[in-house]
Tab-separated table of C-alpha atoms and ligand atoms in Angstrom:
chain	number	residue	atom	x	y	z
L	1	UNK	CA	75.900	23.527	-39.691
L	2	UNK	CA	72.616	24.232	-37.833
L	3	UNK	CA	73.137	27.718	-36.383
L	4	UNK	CA	71.129	29.007	-32.742
L	5	UNK	CA	71.433	31.361	-31.287
L	6	UNK	CA	70.507	33.026	-27.881
L	7	UNK	CA	68.752	35.644	-25.681
L	8	UNK	CA	71.768	34.994	-23.276
L	9	UNK	CA	75.297	34.180	-22.600
L	10	UNK	CA	73.695	32.218	-19.597
L	11	UNK	CA	71.239	29.955	-22.460
L	12	UNK	CA	74.212	29.984	-24.527
L	13	UNK	CA	76.053	27.861	-22.124
L	14	UNK	CA	73.920	25.101	-20.354
L	15	UNK	CA	72.459	24.823	-24.088
L	16	UNK	CA	75.986	23.549	-25.134
L	17	UNK	CA	76.621	22.302	-21.197
L	18	UNK	CA	72.808	19.842	-22.318
L	19	UNK	CA	74.763	18.813	-25.447
L	20	UNK	CA	77.698	17.266	-23.368
L	21	UNK	CA	75.693	15.920	-20.702
L	22	UNK	CA	74.062	13.865	-23.600
L	23	UNK	CA	76.642	12.566	-24.672
L	24	UNK	CA	77.933	12.183	-20.828
L	25	UNK	CA	75.041	9.769	-20.827
L	26	UNK	CA	74.937	8.154	-24.152
L	27	UNK	CA	77.835	6.385	-24.487
L	28	UNK	CA	79.839	3.292	-21.616
L	29	UNK	CA	83.400	5.672	-21.645
L	30	UNK	CA	82.531	8.841	-24.290
L	31	UNK	CA	85.642	11.766	-24.809
L	32	UNK	CA	85.127	15.099	-24.839
L	33	UNK	CA	87.037	17.390	-26.237
L	34	UNK	CA	88.203	20.944	-23.996
L	35	UNK	CA	88.347	23.658	-24.521
L	36	UNK	CA	89.717	26.688	-22.703
L	37	UNK	CA	89.603	30.670	-22.804
L	38	UNK	CA	86.762	32.728	-21.525
L	39	UNK	CA	83.937	31.801	-23.379
L	40	UNK	CA	83.469	27.661	-22.064
L	41	UNK	CA	84.218	28.922	-17.966
L	42	UNK	CA	80.107	29.428	-18.285
L	43	UNK	CA	79.685	26.197	-19.728
L	44	UNK	CA	82.019	24.320	-17.127
L	45	UNK	CA	79.704	26.172	-14.951
L	46	UNK	CA	76.972	25.095	-16.283
L	47	UNK	CA	78.307	21.411	-16.006
L	48	UNK	CA	78.715	22.197	-12.085
L	49	UNK	CA	75.770	23.436	-11.245
L	50	UNK	CA	74.268	20.338	-12.841
L	51	UNK	CA	77.020	17.935	-11.054
L	52	UNK	CA	75.775	18.824	-7.454
L	53	UNK	CA	72.460	18.222	-8.233
L	54	UNK	CA	73.176	14.915	-9.471
L	55	UNK	CA	72.346	15.534	-12.736
L	56	UNK	CA	74.927	14.367	-14.687
L	57	UNK	CA	78.185	12.720	-14.049
L	58	UNK	CA	81.730	13.026	-14.947
L	59	UNK	CA	83.613	9.506	-13.804
L	60	UNK	CA	83.512	7.854	-17.493
L	61	UNK	CA	84.797	9.751	-19.710
L	62	UNK	CA	88.180	10.769	-21.119
L	63	UNK	CA	89.234	14.731	-21.598
L	64	UNK	CA	91.517	16.015	-24.447
L	65	UNK	CA	92.094	19.175	-23.834
L	66	UNK	CA	92.547	21.982	-27.598
L	67	UNK	CA	95.925	23.569	-26.953
L	68	UNK	CA	98.485	24.151	-24.066
L	69	UNK	CA	101.514	27.624	-24.279
L	70	UNK	CA	105.003	26.303	-24.476
L	71	UNK	CA	106.866	26.579	-21.700
L	72	UNK	CA	103.816	26.664	-18.742
L	73	UNK	CA	104.461	24.201	-16.281
L	74	UNK	CA	101.027	22.251	-14.227
L	75	UNK	CA	101.419	24.635	-11.781
L	76	UNK	CA	101.623	27.545	-13.817
L	77	UNK	CA	98.010	29.716	-13.639
L	78	UNK	CA	97.969	31.410	-16.234
L	79	UNK	CA	98.580	27.345	-18.387
L	80	UNK	CA	95.214	25.536	-18.584
L	81	UNK	CA	95.845	22.464	-17.062
L	82	UNK	CA	95.205	25.565	-14.226
L	83	UNK	CA	92.262	26.502	-15.739
L	84	UNK	CA	91.104	23.432	-15.780
L	85	UNK	CA	91.153	22.072	-12.068
L	86	UNK	CA	89.729	25.812	-11.468
L	87	UNK	CA	87.375	26.074	-13.682
L	88	UNK	CA	85.889	22.274	-13.999
L	89	UNK	CA	88.292	19.533	-12.379
L	90	UNK	CA	88.717	20.142	-9.203
L	91	UNK	CA	84.499	20.632	-8.771
L	92	UNK	CA	83.413	17.743	-10.032
L	93	UNK	CA	84.637	13.411	-10.733
L	94	UNK	CA	86.060	13.188	-12.889
L	95	UNK	CA	88.863	9.856	-12.894
L	96	UNK	CA	92.727	12.342	-13.301
L	97	UNK	CA	93.921	9.257	-15.404
L	98	UNK	CA	91.544	10.272	-17.794
L	99	UNK	CA	91.901	13.506	-18.549
L	100	UNK	CA	94.281	15.114	-20.488
L	101	UNK	CA	96.246	17.783	-21.789
L	102	UNK	CA	99.405	18.535	-24.630
L	103	UNK	CA	102.265	18.811	-21.851
L	104	UNK	CA	103.633	22.361	-22.559
L	105	UNK	CA	107.151	21.075	-20.331
L	106	UNK	CA	108.202	18.605	-22.293
L	107	UNK	CA	111.982	17.852	-22.224
L	108	UNK	CA	110.267	17.651	-26.663
L	109	UNK	CA	107.651	19.126	-27.729
L	110	UNK	CA	107.617	17.127	-31.425
L	111	UNK	CA	107.725	14.118	-29.399
L	112	UNK	CA	104.829	15.073	-27.252
L	113	UNK	CA	102.425	16.411	-30.377
L	114	UNK	CA	103.140	12.781	-31.619
L	115	UNK	CA	102.516	11.010	-27.827
L	116	UNK	CA	99.020	13.742	-28.040
L	117	UNK	CA	97.829	12.523	-31.534
L	118	UNK	CA	98.450	8.700	-31.101
L	119	UNK	CA	96.052	8.655	-27.766
L	120	UNK	CA	92.872	10.803	-29.145
L	121	UNK	CA	93.537	8.197	-32.045
L	122	UNK	CA	94.384	5.135	-29.553
L	123	UNK	CA	90.589	6.559	-27.718
L	124	UNK	CA	89.067	6.050	-31.078
L	125	UNK	CA	88.368	10.512	-31.394
L	126	UNK	CA	86.057	12.888	-29.877
L	127	UNK	CA	82.884	12.543	-29.339
L	128	UNK	CA	81.783	15.729	-28.731
L	129	UNK	CA	84.672	18.364	-29.165
L	130	UNK	CA	83.288	22.150	-27.646
L	131	UNK	CA	85.313	25.074	-29.863
L	132	UNK	CA	85.603	28.261	-29.117
L	133	UNK	CA	86.716	31.298	-31.959
L	134	UNK	CA	89.560	33.971	-31.986
L	135	UNK	CA	88.990	37.653	-33.462
L	136	UNK	CA	90.980	36.437	-36.275
L	137	UNK	CA	89.321	32.317	-36.719
L	138	UNK	CA	91.348	30.521	-35.009
L	139	UNK	CA	90.277	27.096	-33.593
L	140	UNK	CA	92.546	25.515	-30.531
L	141	UNK	CA	95.309	27.649	-31.197
L	142	UNK	CA	95.195	26.972	-35.314
L	143	UNK	CA	96.609	30.324	-36.471
L	144	UNK	CA	95.905	31.404	-40.303
L	145	UNK	CA	98.064	29.820	-41.991
L	146	UNK	CA	98.468	29.284	-45.980
L	147	UNK	CA	97.779	25.395	-45.349
L	148	UNK	CA	95.876	23.500	-41.944
L	149	UNK	CA	97.652	21.167	-40.076
L	150	UNK	CA	95.710	17.772	-39.528
L	151	UNK	CA	97.360	16.564	-36.875
L	152	UNK	CA	98.373	17.462	-33.144
L	153	UNK	CA	101.476	19.970	-33.560
L	154	UNK	CA	103.502	22.919	-32.235
L	155	UNK	CA	102.857	26.996	-33.307
L	156	UNK	CA	103.471	30.291	-33.050
L	157	UNK	CA	100.423	32.251	-31.692
L	158	UNK	CA	99.690	35.151	-34.266
L	159	UNK	CA	100.206	39.014	-32.644
L	160	UNK	CA	96.547	39.045	-32.743
L	161	UNK	CA	96.414	35.620	-30.083
L	162	UNK	CA	98.734	36.995	-27.948
L	163	UNK	CA	97.629	40.801	-28.027
L	164	UNK	CA	93.813	39.249	-26.853
L	165	UNK	CA	95.445	37.136	-24.012
L	166	UNK	CA	97.968	39.702	-23.053
L	167	UNK	CA	94.771	40.184	-20.933
L	168	UNK	CA	95.432	36.834	-18.656
L	169	UNK	CA	99.367	37.112	-18.514
L	170	UNK	CA	101.936	40.813	-16.368
L	171	UNK	CA	102.423	41.693	-20.011
L	172	UNK	CA	102.334	41.294	-23.710
L	173	UNK	CA	105.130	40.472	-23.256
L	174	UNK	CA	105.137	37.336	-20.066
L	175	UNK	CA	102.375	35.870	-23.218
L	176	UNK	CA	104.164	32.699	-24.636
L	177	UNK	CA	105.663	32.964	-28.241
L	178	UNK	CA	104.320	28.979	-29.228
L	179	UNK	CA	102.223	26.380	-28.322
L	180	UNK	CA	100.612	22.480	-28.789
L	181	UNK	CA	97.042	22.378	-30.615
L	182	UNK	CA	95.601	19.875	-31.702
L	183	UNK	CA	95.590	20.226	-35.681
L	184	UNK	CA	92.342	20.642	-38.126
L	185	UNK	CA	92.611	17.530	-38.957
L	186	UNK	CA	91.386	15.386	-35.508
L	187	UNK	CA	89.287	18.088	-34.701
L	188	UNK	CA	87.227	17.367	-37.934
L	189	UNK	CA	87.659	13.898	-36.931
L	190	UNK	CA	85.371	14.788	-33.790
L	191	UNK	CA	81.735	13.216	-34.373
L	192	UNK	CA	79.846	16.538	-32.773
L	193	UNK	CA	81.223	19.461	-33.122
L	194	UNK	CA	80.223	22.231	-30.684
L	195	UNK	CA	82.202	25.876	-31.807
L	196	UNK	CA	80.470	28.310	-29.023
L	197	UNK	CA	81.019	32.797	-29.667
L	198	UNK	CA	80.126	35.467	-27.008
L	199	UNK	CA	79.961	38.828	-26.309
L	200	UNK	CA	80.459	41.374	-29.225
L	201	UNK	CA	83.563	40.758	-29.454
L	202	UNK	CA	82.983	37.622	-32.017
L	203	UNK	CA	79.987	39.191	-33.765
L	204	UNK	CA	82.308	40.361	-36.755
L	205	UNK	CA	84.766	36.972	-37.384
L	206	UNK	CA	81.428	35.113	-37.232
L	207	UNK	CA	79.910	37.303	-39.373
L	208	UNK	CA	82.673	36.679	-42.102
L	209	UNK	CA	82.549	33.112	-41.362
L	210	UNK	CA	79.026	32.216	-40.943
L	211	UNK	CA	78.995	34.252	-44.725
L	212	UNK	CA	81.892	32.041	-46.316
L	213	UNK	CA	81.066	29.106	-47.034
L	214	UNK	CA	84.904	28.689	-48.685
L	215	UNK	CA	87.104	26.590	-46.368
L	216	UNK	CA	90.284	28.920	-46.386
L	217	UNK	CA	94.212	28.017	-44.577
L	218	UNK	CA	93.643	32.232	-43.600
L	219	UNK	CA	90.529	31.087	-41.993
L	220	UNK	CA	90.799	28.198	-39.617
L	221	UNK	CA	87.803	27.930	-38.595
L	222	UNK	CA	86.007	27.960	-42.228
L	223	UNK	CA	87.024	24.347	-42.295
L	224	UNK	CA	83.775	23.515	-39.247
L	225	UNK	CA	81.356	23.888	-43.055
L	226	UNK	CA	83.160	20.846	-43.988
L	227	UNK	CA	82.207	19.278	-40.657
L	228	UNK	CA	78.727	17.210	-41.016
L	229	UNK	CA	77.374	17.166	-37.148
L	230	UNK	CA	78.775	20.719	-35.943
L	231	UNK	CA	76.695	23.124	-33.582
L	232	UNK	CA	77.309	26.843	-33.562
L	233	UNK	CA	75.500	29.011	-31.292
L	234	UNK	CA	76.638	32.545	-30.133
L	235	UNK	CA	73.990	34.599	-28.102
L	236	UNK	CA	72.892	37.830	-29.990
L	237	UNK	CA	75.667	39.774	-29.086
L	238	UNK	CA	77.772	37.309	-31.701
L	239	UNK	CA	75.022	36.778	-33.651
L	240	UNK	CA	74.516	40.696	-34.197
L	241	UNK	CA	76.255	40.642	-37.610
L	242	UNK	CA	75.059	37.768	-39.568
L	243	UNK	CA	72.024	38.017	-41.495
L	244	UNK	CA	69.639	34.996	-40.825
L	245	UNK	CA	68.683	34.326	-37.125
L	246	UNK	CA	67.202	30.315	-35.754
L	247	UNK	CA	65.795	30.940	-32.684
L	248	UNK	CA	66.308	28.427	-29.676
S	1	PGA	P1	88.165	33.294	-25.550
S	1	PGA	O1	89.365	32.559	-26.247
S	1	PGA	O2	87.253	32.072	-25.644
S	1	PGA	O3	89.095	34.073	-24.591
S	1	PGA	O4	88.119	34.962	-26.845
S	1	PGA	C1	88.916	31.658	-27.834
S	1	PGA	C2	89.847	31.446	-28.036
S	1	PGA	O5	90.124	31.774	-28.882
S	1	PGA	O6	89.694	29.945	-28.837
């Protein structure tokens, strides 16, 4: 595991964006695993900025998003398909046919999970997977549990997750109770993983994650200790309680 601590959110976002751009430049058909939430917004802003300066291109890339709420369709403003359009896709040159997000409105969600898993495998897994982390240690919507779920599956959202995400909805009641998420197996099969944690709200979970080497499904991100090509990127606020400092 490589740990990078930056002075600012912007520096951290630029560092991660550069990692994605390196993969974009190095492969004929790079496969990007993308995340949503507050954390990656700065990364996407840096990618858009680089694209407008002709420093990168997405025409050849394939994307797989981590998750989507069950019951929200493509145009729902709280959905992750909408989020991706608004925060990245509409500003750059992805081929829309190469963008993949679980369909939260699928008539048969179990089948949708199977389809998504097979699609990732058909693309020979993900080259670089971007992850945020929940304050409860979730990655994607792999919530604390007694077991790890390897493949894309339907998950019941933790109350802590629903409360954290209520800020994007009109009320806590409006936050869906279930979602489709990539499993930890597909995440671990990614050739490179970048976990980004920003802000003071993440300092406790990052201390817990980094100071324990135990792999425990009650802290889903802990599975990443077993990944061979993992970079953890934090700004100073997220790293505050973590004792070893490694500067960029
Ligand atoms: P956040 O969410 O980026 O909005 O903090 C991260 C996550 O839940 O994975």
